[in-house]
Coordinates of C-alpha atoms and ligand atoms in Angstrom, one line a residue:
M774 CA -0.7 22.8 -130.3
K775 CA -2.1 20.4 -127.9
P776 CA -0.9 16.7 -128.2
S777 CA -3.4 13.9 -127.6
H778 CA -0.9 11.6 -126.0
I779 CA 2.8 10.6 -125.8
E780 CA 3.1 8.6 -129.1
H781 CA 6.3 7.0 -128.2
I782 CA 9.5 7.2 -126.0
G783 CA 12.7 6.7 -128.1
L784 CA 15.5 4.8 -126.5
A785 CA 19.0 4.7 -127.8
V786 CA 20.4 1.2 -127.8
R787 CA 23.8 -0.3 -128.7
N788 CA 22.3 -3.6 -129.9
L789 CA 18.8 -3.8 -131.3
E790 CA 18.5 -7.6 -130.8
E791 CA 19.7 -7.5 -127.3
S792 CA 17.5 -4.8 -126.3
I793 CA 14.4 -6.5 -127.9
R794 CA 15.2 -9.5 -125.8
Y795 CA 15.2 -7.4 -122.7
W796 CA 11.8 -5.8 -123.3
E797 CA 10.4 -9.1 -124.4
Q798 CA 11.8 -11.2 -121.4
V799 CA 11.6 -8.9 -118.6
F800 CA 8.5 -6.9 -119.6
G801 CA 6.8 -9.5 -121.5
L802 CA 6.1 -7.2 -124.5
K803 CA 6.2 -8.4 -128.0
C804 CA 8.3 -6.5 -130.7
Y805 CA 5.8 -6.1 -133.5
R806 CA 7.9 -4.1 -136.0
I807 CA 11.4 -3.7 -137.1
E808 CA 12.2 -1.0 -139.4
E809 CA 15.1 0.8 -141.0
V810 CA 14.7 4.6 -141.3
A811 CA 17.4 5.5 -143.8
D812 CA 16.7 9.2 -143.3
Q813 CA 18.1 9.0 -139.8
Q814 CA 20.5 6.1 -140.2
V815 CA 18.8 4.0 -137.7
R816 CA 17.1 0.6 -137.2
T817 CA 14.0 0.8 -135.1
A818 CA 12.0 -1.7 -133.0
F819 CA 8.6 -1.1 -131.6
F820 CA 6.6 -2.3 -128.6
K821 CA 3.1 -1.1 -127.6
I822 CA 2.2 -0.3 -124.1
G823 CA -1.4 1.0 -124.3
D824 CA -1.5 4.2 -126.5
T825 CA 2.3 4.6 -126.2
K826 CA 5.1 2.8 -127.8
I827 CA 8.6 2.0 -126.9
E828 CA 10.9 2.8 -129.8
L829 CA 14.3 1.3 -129.7
L830 CA 17.0 3.0 -132.0
E831 CA 20.2 1.5 -133.1
S832 CA 22.6 3.4 -135.2
M833 CA 23.5 1.9 -138.7
D834 CA 26.3 4.3 -139.0
A835 CA 29.2 4.7 -136.6
D836 CA 29.0 8.4 -137.2
G837 CA 25.1 8.7 -137.1
P838 CA 23.2 10.8 -134.4
I839 CA 22.3 7.8 -132.4
A840 CA 25.9 6.6 -132.3
R841 CA 27.1 9.9 -131.3
F842 CA 24.5 10.3 -128.6
I843 CA 25.6 6.9 -127.1
E844 CA 29.1 7.9 -127.2
K845 CA 28.3 11.1 -125.3
K846 CA 25.7 9.9 -122.9
G847 CA 25.5 6.2 -123.0
E848 CA 22.4 4.2 -123.7
G849 CA 19.1 5.6 -122.5
V850 CA 16.2 7.9 -123.3
H851 CA 16.8 9.8 -126.4
H852 CA 13.5 11.6 -127.1
I853 CA 9.9 11.7 -126.3
A854 CA 7.4 11.8 -129.1
F855 CA 4.0 13.7 -128.9
A856 CA 1.2 12.8 -131.1
V857 CA -0.3 16.0 -132.7
G858 CA -3.1 16.2 -135.1
N859 CA -1.0 18.0 -137.8
V860 CA 2.8 18.4 -137.6
E861 CA 3.1 21.4 -139.9
E862 CA 0.5 23.3 -137.8
A863 CA 2.1 22.2 -134.5
L864 CA 5.6 23.3 -135.9
Q865 CA 4.1 26.8 -136.8
S866 CA 2.6 27.2 -133.4
V867 CA 5.7 26.3 -131.5
Q868 CA 7.8 28.6 -133.7
D869 CA 5.3 31.4 -133.0
K870 CA 6.3 30.8 -129.2
N871 CA 10.1 31.2 -130.2
I872 CA 10.8 27.4 -129.8
V873 CA 13.6 26.4 -132.0
P874 CA 12.9 23.4 -134.3
I875 CA 15.6 21.1 -135.7
D876 CA 13.2 20.3 -138.6
T877 CA 11.5 23.5 -140.1
K878 CA 9.1 21.2 -141.9
P879 CA 7.8 17.6 -141.5
R880 CA 9.8 14.7 -142.6
P881 CA 9.0 11.0 -143.0
G882 CA 9.6 8.9 -139.9
A883 CA 9.2 5.2 -138.9
E884 CA 5.7 3.8 -139.3
G885 CA 4.7 6.1 -142.2
M886 CA 4.5 9.0 -139.8
Q887 CA 5.3 12.7 -140.3
I888 CA 7.7 13.9 -137.8
A889 CA 9.7 17.0 -136.7
F890 CA 12.1 17.4 -133.9
L891 CA 12.5 20.4 -131.6
H892 CA 15.8 21.5 -130.4
P893 CA 16.4 20.5 -126.7
K894 CA 18.1 24.0 -126.0
S895 CA 14.6 25.5 -126.4
T896 CA 12.7 22.7 -124.5
H897 CA 14.3 22.5 -121.3
G898 CA 16.8 19.7 -122.3
V899 CA 14.1 17.3 -123.7
L900 CA 14.7 16.2 -127.3
T901 CA 11.0 16.5 -128.5
E902 CA 9.5 14.8 -131.5
L903 CA 6.0 16.0 -132.8
C904 CA 4.4 13.2 -134.9
S905 CA 1.2 12.5 -136.8
G906 CA -0.2 9.4 -138.3
S907 CA 0.4 8.3 -142.0
T908 CA -3.0 9.4 -143.0
N909 CA -2.2 13.0 -143.7
E910 CA -5.0 14.0 -146.2
K911 CA -7.7 16.2 -144.8
Ligands
ZN1537 ZN1 10.8 8.9 -132.4

């Protein structure tokens, strides 16, 4: 596996609208998309900075993973996502190196991407997302 770039940085926030205002007013960025990802019980908002995005994550469920994260650690950096050509191959390659994935096969993420998370216990504390674009046919 060799990622091409950091696709996005996922930030856990309590209130999506308030956080969008921060990124728009302080950084002068424009939120170009808001999307609900039912699978992860989150509402997401996206900003582009070069090839990288900021992904804001607000829990839609008081018991969801983002809500639990904020309860434990407060708002802040939740995960880092790396763009890989093929999530399935990348997953296989990291598992061959004894890295423990949270997802053993790719699942649908925001923006039509295929994603899979690796467990922070085997990534030196960084919740790591592997993702590839929506065009998955080869
Ligand atoms: Zn993400």
